[in-house]
Coordinates of C-alpha atoms in Angstrom, one line a residue:
M12 CA -5.7 -75.6 284.0
L13 CA -2.7 -76.0 281.7
W14 CA -2.2 -72.2 281.4
V15 CA -2.6 -71.8 285.2
A16 CA 0.0 -74.6 285.8
V17 CA 2.4 -73.0 283.3
S18 CA 2.0 -69.6 284.8
V19 CA 2.6 -70.9 288.3
V20 CA 5.7 -72.7 287.3
G21 CA 7.0 -69.7 285.3
L22 CA 6.4 -67.4 288.3
G23 CA 8.2 -69.8 290.6
F24 CA 11.1 -69.9 288.2
L25 CA 11.4 -66.1 288.1
I26 CA 11.2 -65.9 291.9
A27 CA 14.0 -68.5 292.2
L28 CA 16.2 -66.6 289.7
E29 CA 15.4 -63.4 291.6
I30 CA 16.6 -64.9 294.9
A31 CA 19.7 -66.4 293.2
A32 CA 20.7 -63.1 291.7
R33 CA 20.3 -61.2 295.0
R34 CA 22.6 -63.7 296.7
Y35 CA 25.3 -62.3 294.4
G36 CA 24.4 -58.7 295.0
E37 CA 22.6 -58.2 291.6
P38 CA 19.0 -57.4 290.8
G39 CA 17.0 -60.3 289.4
P40 CA 14.7 -60.5 286.4
I41 CA 11.6 -59.3 288.3
T42 CA 13.4 -56.2 289.8
D43 CA 15.2 -55.5 286.5
Q44 CA 11.9 -55.5 284.6
A45 CA 10.0 -53.5 287.2
R46 CA 12.5 -50.7 287.2
E47 CA 12.1 -50.2 283.4
V48 CA 8.6 -48.9 284.0
I49 CA 10.3 -45.6 285.0
F50 CA 14.0 -45.9 284.5
A51 CA 15.8 -46.2 281.1
P52 CA 15.5 -49.7 279.7
K53 CA 18.5 -51.8 278.6
S54 CA 17.0 -52.4 275.2
G55 CA 14.1 -50.3 273.9
T56 CA 14.1 -52.4 270.7
V57 CA 13.1 -55.5 272.6
L58 CA 10.2 -53.7 274.3
Y59 CA 8.9 -52.3 271.0
V60 CA 9.1 -55.7 269.2
S61 CA 7.4 -57.3 272.1
M62 CA 4.6 -54.8 271.9
A63 CA 4.4 -55.5 268.2
L64 CA 3.8 -59.2 269.0
M65 CA 1.1 -58.2 271.4
M66 CA -0.6 -56.1 268.8
V67 CA -1.3 -59.1 266.5
V68 CA -4.5 -59.5 268.6
L69 CA -5.7 -55.9 268.0
T70 CA -7.6 -54.3 265.1
W71 CA -5.8 -51.9 262.9
R72 CA -7.4 -48.9 264.6
Q73 CA -6.3 -50.2 268.0
R74 CA -2.8 -50.8 266.7
F75 CA -2.4 -47.2 265.6
I76 CA -3.7 -46.0 268.9
A77 CA -1.4 -48.3 270.8
A78 CA 1.7 -47.3 268.7
G79 CA 0.8 -43.6 269.0
A80 CA 0.4 -43.9 272.7
A81 CA 3.8 -45.7 273.1
I82 CA 5.6 -43.1 271.1
G83 CA 3.9 -40.2 272.9
I84 CA 4.9 -41.6 276.3
D85 CA 8.4 -42.1 275.2
V86 CA 8.7 -38.5 274.0
V87 CA 7.6 -37.4 277.4
F88 CA 10.1 -39.6 279.1
W89 CA 12.8 -38.4 276.7
L90 CA 12.1 -34.8 277.4
V91 CA 12.2 -35.4 281.2
R92 CA 15.5 -37.3 281.0
W93 CA 17.0 -34.6 278.8
A94 CA 15.9 -32.0 281.3
V95 CA 17.4 -33.7 284.3
D96 CA 20.5 -35.1 282.4
A97 CA 19.6 -38.7 283.0
E98 CA 20.4 -41.8 281.0
M99 CA 18.7 -41.6 277.6
M100 CA 16.8 -44.6 276.2
Y101 CA 13.5 -45.3 274.6
G102 CA 11.1 -48.2 275.3
N103 CA 9.1 -47.2 278.4
G104 CA 6.1 -46.3 276.3
A105 CA 6.0 -49.7 274.7
L106 CA 6.1 -51.3 278.2
W107 CA 3.4 -49.0 279.5
V108 CA 1.1 -49.8 276.6
T109 CA 1.6 -53.5 277.0
L110 CA 0.8 -53.3 280.7
A111 CA -2.2 -51.1 280.0
C112 CA -3.6 -53.8 277.6
A113 CA -3.3 -56.3 280.4
V114 CA -5.4 -54.0 282.6
I115 CA -7.9 -53.5 279.8
A116 CA -8.2 -57.2 279.3
V117 CA -9.0 -57.8 282.9
T118 CA -11.4 -54.9 283.4
R119 CA -13.0 -54.2 280.0
R120 CA -13.0 -57.5 278.1
T121 CA -14.9 -60.8 278.6
G122 CA -14.9 -64.3 277.2
R123 CA -12.7 -65.1 274.2
D124 CA -11.8 -61.4 273.7
R125 CA -10.3 -61.3 277.2
V126 CA -8.4 -64.6 276.8
L127 CA -7.0 -63.5 273.4
L128 CA -5.8 -60.2 274.6
L129 CA -4.2 -61.7 277.7
K130 CA -2.5 -64.3 275.5
G131 CA -1.1 -61.4 273.4
V132 CA 0.1 -59.6 276.5
G133 CA 1.6 -62.8 277.9
L134 CA 3.5 -63.4 274.6
A135 CA 5.0 -59.9 274.8
L136 CA 5.9 -60.2 278.4
L137 CA 7.4 -63.7 277.9
L138 CA 9.8 -62.3 275.3
V139 CA 10.9 -59.5 277.6
A140 CA 11.1 -61.9 280.6
G141 CA 13.1 -64.3 278.5
R142 CA 15.8 -61.7 277.9
K143 CA 15.9 -60.7 281.6
T144 CA 16.1 -64.3 282.8
G145 CA 18.9 -64.8 280.3
Y146 CA 21.0 -62.0 281.9
T147 CA 20.4 -63.6 285.3
W148 CA 21.4 -67.1 284.0
L149 CA 24.6 -65.7 282.6
L150 CA 25.4 -64.1 286.0
I151 CA 24.8 -67.4 287.7
T152 CA 27.0 -69.3 285.3
S153 CA 29.9 -67.0 285.9
K154 CA 29.6 -67.2 289.7
T155 CA 28.9 -70.9 290.1
R156 CA 31.3 -72.4 287.5
P157 CA 34.8 -71.3 288.5
T158 CA 36.5 -73.6 285.9
V159 CA 35.8 -73.8 282.2
L160 CA 36.3 -76.5 279.5
D161 CA 37.6 -74.3 276.7
Q162 CA 40.8 -76.3 276.2
Y163 CA 38.7 -79.5 275.5
V164 CA 36.5 -77.7 272.9
A165 CA 39.4 -75.9 271.3
T166 CA 41.3 -79.2 271.0
A167 CA 38.3 -80.9 269.5
D168 CA 37.8 -78.0 267.1
H169 CA 41.0 -79.1 265.3
A170 CA 38.9 -81.8 263.7
L171 CA 36.8 -79.0 262.1
G172 CA 39.8 -76.9 261.0
N173 CA 39.6 -74.3 263.8
P174 CA 36.8 -72.3 262.0
S175 CA 36.7 -69.5 264.6
W176 CA 40.3 -68.7 263.9
L177 CA 39.7 -68.8 260.1
V178 CA 36.5 -66.7 260.2
G179 CA 38.0 -64.3 262.7
R180 CA 40.8 -63.5 260.2
I181 CA 38.3 -63.0 257.4
V182 CA 36.1 -60.6 259.5
A183 CA 39.2 -58.7 260.5
A184 CA 40.1 -58.3 256.8
T185 CA 36.7 -56.8 256.0
G186 CA 37.5 -53.9 258.3
T187 CA 34.9 -51.9 260.3
V188 CA 32.1 -52.1 257.7
G189 CA 31.9 -55.9 257.8
A190 CA 32.3 -56.0 261.6
N191 CA 29.6 -53.4 262.1
V192 CA 27.1 -55.2 259.9
L193 CA 27.8 -58.5 261.6
N194 CA 27.6 -56.9 265.1
W195 CA 24.2 -55.3 264.2
V196 CA 22.8 -58.7 263.0
Y197 CA 24.2 -60.4 266.1
V198 CA 22.7 -57.9 268.5
Q199 CA 19.3 -57.5 266.8
L200 CA 18.5 -61.2 266.5
A201 CA 15.2 -60.6 268.1
V202 CA 14.1 -58.2 265.4
A203 CA 14.4 -60.9 262.7
A204 CA 12.6 -63.3 265.0
V205 CA 9.7 -60.9 265.5
V206 CA 9.4 -60.2 261.7
V207 CA 9.0 -64.0 261.1
A208 CA 6.6 -64.4 264.0
L209 CA 4.5 -61.4 262.9
Y210 CA 4.1 -63.1 259.5
Q211 CA 3.1 -66.4 261.1
M212 CA 0.5 -64.5 263.3
R213 CA -0.9 -62.2 260.6
H214 CA -4.4 -63.7 260.8
V215 CA -4.7 -63.8 264.6
A216 CA -6.9 -60.7 264.8
V217 CA -9.3 -62.1 262.2
E218 CA -9.4 -65.8 263.2
R219 CA -9.3 -64.8 267.0
R220 CA -6.8 -67.6 267.8
F221 CA -3.1 -68.2 267.7
P222 CA -1.5 -70.7 265.4
G223 CA -0.7 -74.1 267.0
H224 CA 3.0 -73.7 266.5
H225 CA 5.1 -70.6 265.9
L226 CA 8.6 -69.3 266.2
V227 CA 8.2 -67.6 269.6
R228 CA 7.5 -71.0 271.2
T229 CA 10.8 -72.4 269.8
F230 CA 12.6 -69.2 270.8
L231 CA 11.5 -69.4 274.4
V232 CA 12.2 -73.1 274.8
I233 CA 15.7 -72.7 273.4
G234 CA 16.3 -69.9 275.9
L235 CA 14.9 -72.0 278.7
L236 CA 16.9 -75.2 278.1
G237 CA 20.1 -73.7 276.8
P238 CA 21.4 -72.2 280.1
G239 CA 21.0 -75.6 281.7
I240 CA 23.6 -76.9 279.3
Y241 CA 25.8 -74.0 280.1
M242 CA 25.9 -75.2 283.7
I243 CA 26.8 -78.7 282.7
Y244 CA 29.4 -77.7 280.1
P245 CA 30.8 -74.2 281.0
V246 CA 32.8 -72.6 278.1
V247 CA 33.7 -68.9 277.7
G248 CA 34.8 -68.8 274.0
P249 CA 38.0 -68.4 272.1
I250 CA 38.2 -64.6 272.4
F251 CA 38.3 -65.0 276.1
A252 CA 40.2 -68.3 276.6
Y253 CA 42.7 -67.6 273.8
G254 CA 42.4 -63.9 273.1
A255 CA 43.2 -60.5 274.6
D256 CA 39.7 -60.1 276.1
G257 CA 40.6 -62.9 278.6
G258 CA 43.4 -60.9 280.2
H259 CA 45.6 -62.9 282.5
W260 CA 43.0 -65.7 282.7
A261 CA 43.6 -66.6 279.0
V262 CA 45.8 -69.5 278.1
A263 CA 47.6 -67.3 275.6
N264 CA 46.9 -64.4 273.2
L265 CA 46.4 -66.5 270.1
W266 CA 43.0 -65.6 268.6
P267 CA 42.6 -65.1 265.7
D268 CA 46.1 -65.3 264.3
T269 CA 47.5 -68.6 265.6
P270 CA 45.4 -71.7 266.2
P271 CA 46.2 -73.3 269.6
P272 CA 48.7 -76.1 269.6
V273 CA 47.5 -79.7 270.2
S274 CA 48.2 -80.6 273.8
T275 CA 46.5 -82.5 276.5
P276 CA 43.5 -80.3 277.7
H277 CA 42.6 -79.5 281.3
P278 CA 39.9 -77.6 283.0
M279 CA 41.1 -74.1 283.5
P280 CA 40.0 -71.5 286.1
F281 CA 38.4 -68.3 284.9
D282 CA 37.1 -65.0 286.3
E283 CA 33.7 -64.6 287.9
I284 CA 32.5 -62.1 285.3
T285 CA 32.6 -63.7 281.9
P286 CA 29.5 -65.8 281.2
R287 CA 30.0 -69.5 280.4
N288 CA 27.6 -69.3 277.5
C289 CA 29.2 -71.1 274.6
M290 CA 28.0 -74.7 274.6
P291 CA 25.8 -74.9 272.7
S292 CA 25.7 -71.7 270.6
L293 CA 22.2 -70.4 271.3
H294 CA 22.7 -67.6 268.8
T295 CA 23.2 -70.3 266.2
A296 CA 20.2 -72.2 267.6
W297 CA 17.9 -69.1 267.4
A298 CA 19.2 -68.1 263.9
A299 CA 18.5 -71.7 262.7
A300 CA 15.0 -71.5 264.2
I301 CA 14.4 -68.3 262.3
F302 CA 15.6 -69.8 259.1
I303 CA 13.4 -72.9 259.6
H304 CA 10.2 -70.9 260.3
S305 CA 10.9 -68.5 257.4
L306 CA 10.8 -71.3 254.8
K307 CA 7.0 -71.3 254.8
G308 CA 6.9 -67.5 254.0
P309 CA 7.3 -65.5 250.8
R310 CA 10.6 -65.1 249.0
A311 CA 11.6 -62.0 250.9
L312 CA 11.1 -63.7 254.2
R313 CA 13.1 -66.7 253.1
F314 CA 15.9 -64.4 252.1
L315 CA 15.8 -62.7 255.4
G316 CA 16.0 -66.0 257.3
A317 CA 18.9 -67.3 255.2
F318 CA 20.8 -64.0 255.5
W319 CA 20.3 -63.8 259.3
M320 CA 21.5 -67.4 259.8
I321 CA 24.6 -66.9 257.6
A322 CA 25.5 -63.5 259.1
T323 CA 24.9 -64.9 262.7
L324 CA 27.3 -67.8 262.0
G325 CA 29.8 -65.3 260.7
A326 CA 29.4 -63.1 263.8
T327 CA 29.5 -66.0 266.3
L328 CA 32.7 -67.3 264.8
G329 CA 34.3 -64.1 263.5
F330 CA 34.0 -62.3 266.8
G331 CA 35.5 -65.2 268.7
Y332 CA 32.4 -65.9 270.7
H333 CA 32.1 -69.5 269.7
Y334 CA 34.0 -72.5 268.5
G335 CA 33.0 -74.6 265.5
A336 CA 32.0 -77.4 267.8
D337 CA 29.4 -75.1 269.5
I338 CA 27.8 -74.4 266.1
V339 CA 27.4 -78.1 265.3
A340 CA 25.8 -78.7 268.8
G341 CA 23.6 -75.7 268.4
V342 CA 22.1 -76.9 265.1
V343 CA 21.3 -80.4 266.6
F344 CA 19.9 -78.7 269.7
T345 CA 17.5 -76.6 267.6
L346 CA 16.2 -79.3 265.4
T347 CA 15.6 -81.6 268.3
I348 CA 13.5 -78.9 270.1
E349 CA 11.7 -77.9 267.0
T350 CA 10.7 -81.6 266.3
A351 CA 9.5 -82.0 269.9
L352 CA 7.4 -78.8 269.8
R353 CA 5.8 -79.7 266.4
S354 CA 5.1 -83.2 267.7
L355 CA 3.5 -81.7 270.8
D356 CA 1.3 -79.6 268.5
R357 CA 0.2 -82.2 266.0
G358 CA 0.2 -85.2 268.2
W359 CA 3.1 -87.6 269.0
D360 CA 3.7 -90.2 266.4
R361 CA 6.5 -92.7 265.8
P362 CA 8.6 -90.6 263.4
G363 CA 8.5 -87.6 265.7
I364 CA 9.4 -89.6 268.8
Q365 CA 12.3 -91.4 267.0
L366 CA 13.7 -88.1 265.8
V367 CA 13.5 -86.5 269.2
V368 CA 15.3 -89.4 270.8
Y369 CA 17.9 -89.6 268.0
G370 CA 18.5 -85.8 268.2
A371 CA 18.9 -85.9 272.0
A372 CA 21.3 -88.9 271.7
V373 CA 23.4 -87.2 269.0
F374 CA 23.6 -84.0 271.1
A375 CA 24.7 -86.0 274.2
A376 CA 27.3 -87.8 272.1
L377 CA 28.7 -84.6 270.8
L378 CA 29.1 -83.2 274.3
A379 CA 30.7 -86.4 275.5
S380 CA 33.1 -86.6 272.5
Y381 CA 34.2 -83.0 273.0
R382 CA 35.0 -83.8 276.6
Y383 CA 36.5 -87.3 276.5
L384 CA 37.8 -87.7 272.9
S385 CA 39.1 -84.3 272.2
M386 CA 42.7 -85.4 271.8
E387 CA 41.8 -88.2 269.4
M388 CA 39.7 -85.8 267.4
A389 CA 42.6 -83.4 267.1
E390 CA 45.1 -86.1 266.1
H391 CA 42.7 -87.6 263.5
P392 CA 40.9 -84.6 262.0
W393 CA 40.2 -86.4 258.7
V394 CA 38.3 -89.0 260.6
F395 CA 36.4 -87.1 263.2
G396 CA 35.8 -83.9 261.2
P397 CA 33.6 -85.7 258.7
L398 CA 32.0 -87.7 261.5
L399 CA 30.9 -84.5 263.3
I400 CA 29.4 -83.1 260.0
L401 CA 27.8 -86.4 259.3
A402 CA 26.2 -86.6 262.7
M403 CA 24.8 -83.1 262.3
S404 CA 23.7 -83.8 258.8
S405 CA 21.9 -86.9 259.8
V406 CA 19.7 -84.9 262.2
V407 CA 19.1 -82.3 259.5
Y408 CA 18.1 -85.1 257.0
G409 CA 15.9 -86.7 259.6
Y410 CA 14.1 -83.4 260.3
I411 CA 13.5 -82.7 256.6
R412 CA 12.3 -86.3 256.0
T413 CA 10.0 -86.2 259.0
T414 CA 8.4 -82.9 258.3
K415 CA 7.8 -83.9 254.6
L416 CA 6.1 -87.0 255.9
W417 CA 3.9 -84.8 258.2
E418 CA 3.0 -82.6 255.3
R419 CA 1.8 -85.5 253.3
K420 CA -0.1 -86.9 256.3
P421 CA -1.8 -84.1 258.2
A422 CA -2.2 -84.3 262.0
S423 CA -5.2 -86.5 263.0
A424 CA -7.9 -84.7 264.8
H425 CA -10.3 -86.4 267.1
L426 CA -13.8 -85.8 265.8
P427 CA -16.8 -86.9 267.8
E428 CA -18.9 -89.6 266.3
P429 CA -22.1 -88.4 264.6
R430 CA -25.1 -88.7 266.8
R431 CA -27.3 -91.5 265.7
E432 CA -30.8 -90.3 265.0
P433 CA -33.7 -92.6 266.1
Q434 CA -35.1 -94.4 263.1
P435 CA -38.8 -94.1 262.5
E436 CA -40.7 -97.3 263.1
L437 CA -42.6 -98.9 260.3
V438 CA -46.3 -99.0 260.9

């Protein structure tokens, strides 16, 4: 019943986004995904990594067959597109194989095998749908939020030393090599996430069940809740509000050479194209989730998680997509969600509830301070800067302390009482 309820709610959400997108003359997530069965996908990499997630439920023989079929289908699509001079992109084969597995699960599998295969297919399609709904959400933010609050965040960012301006100059000094590496890491965030998730799910085919908590759950919840904050706190980012990319909508062309002067902030109008997707930084939130989940893996996986988080922070700040305040909020946002999901899996207890409430309160306090105390923060950076770092660090410390407590005290499982056998009577 829980899976049915979640599926119904998810389908209703997709239909609502489809209707909202069509009101603005754009295809919604359902239409956008359906067209990729035939037409060139926007991202073939996402479709293939989604198929890789689905294949954790298959045997090695079935995996080789699925991968070969996907590549073969893509070769056929590639040749046809080349012949008719159409847009070239791969990924259709991966989507076809994923959908074929759904059909096989319904028609050829029964019992636990059917449920397991459907869960694998659902996991893959959720990852793809999450990306499509993200595009629609960004469209909605740009159309429904005509004013942005960048001046408030930029003013508050003086308390942190304007890190976007500093890192932007550093990235510019590295030239095209540094920029290309950071851009690849930024764009291919899902690849690192799937590598970590595949490690967590490496025993699914043998154990015939998914782990109770894994990275994909955190990824999807971050993507589900984050856009709601975008609607509450619309921000476009320094490269648009204070850089050349903002055109005539920008306050001035200051990024990354000259930090903005301290002045009374005001809501500012902006175009209906640029997404209001800065507060909090979801790229930071996702990279932090990758790092957290990689800590239980081997050294190479831990190195990958640390590298991806550091490089993502460099990209988000160095390309002018985010302010330092967004990063602080993104870390708190992730740890709060991660705590809630782990508590949901292992059973709610007092430390988990306290940390979730505390993390939510800190996150709300950060947003409120950026909006209503930005001038005070800019005028007293040596007071508010350490306070912001201390607030974030307190949530990090609380998370480490709580998870270590959980590791010492495993989740309690409800075991049925042993059946009392009738005692023989003495005769």
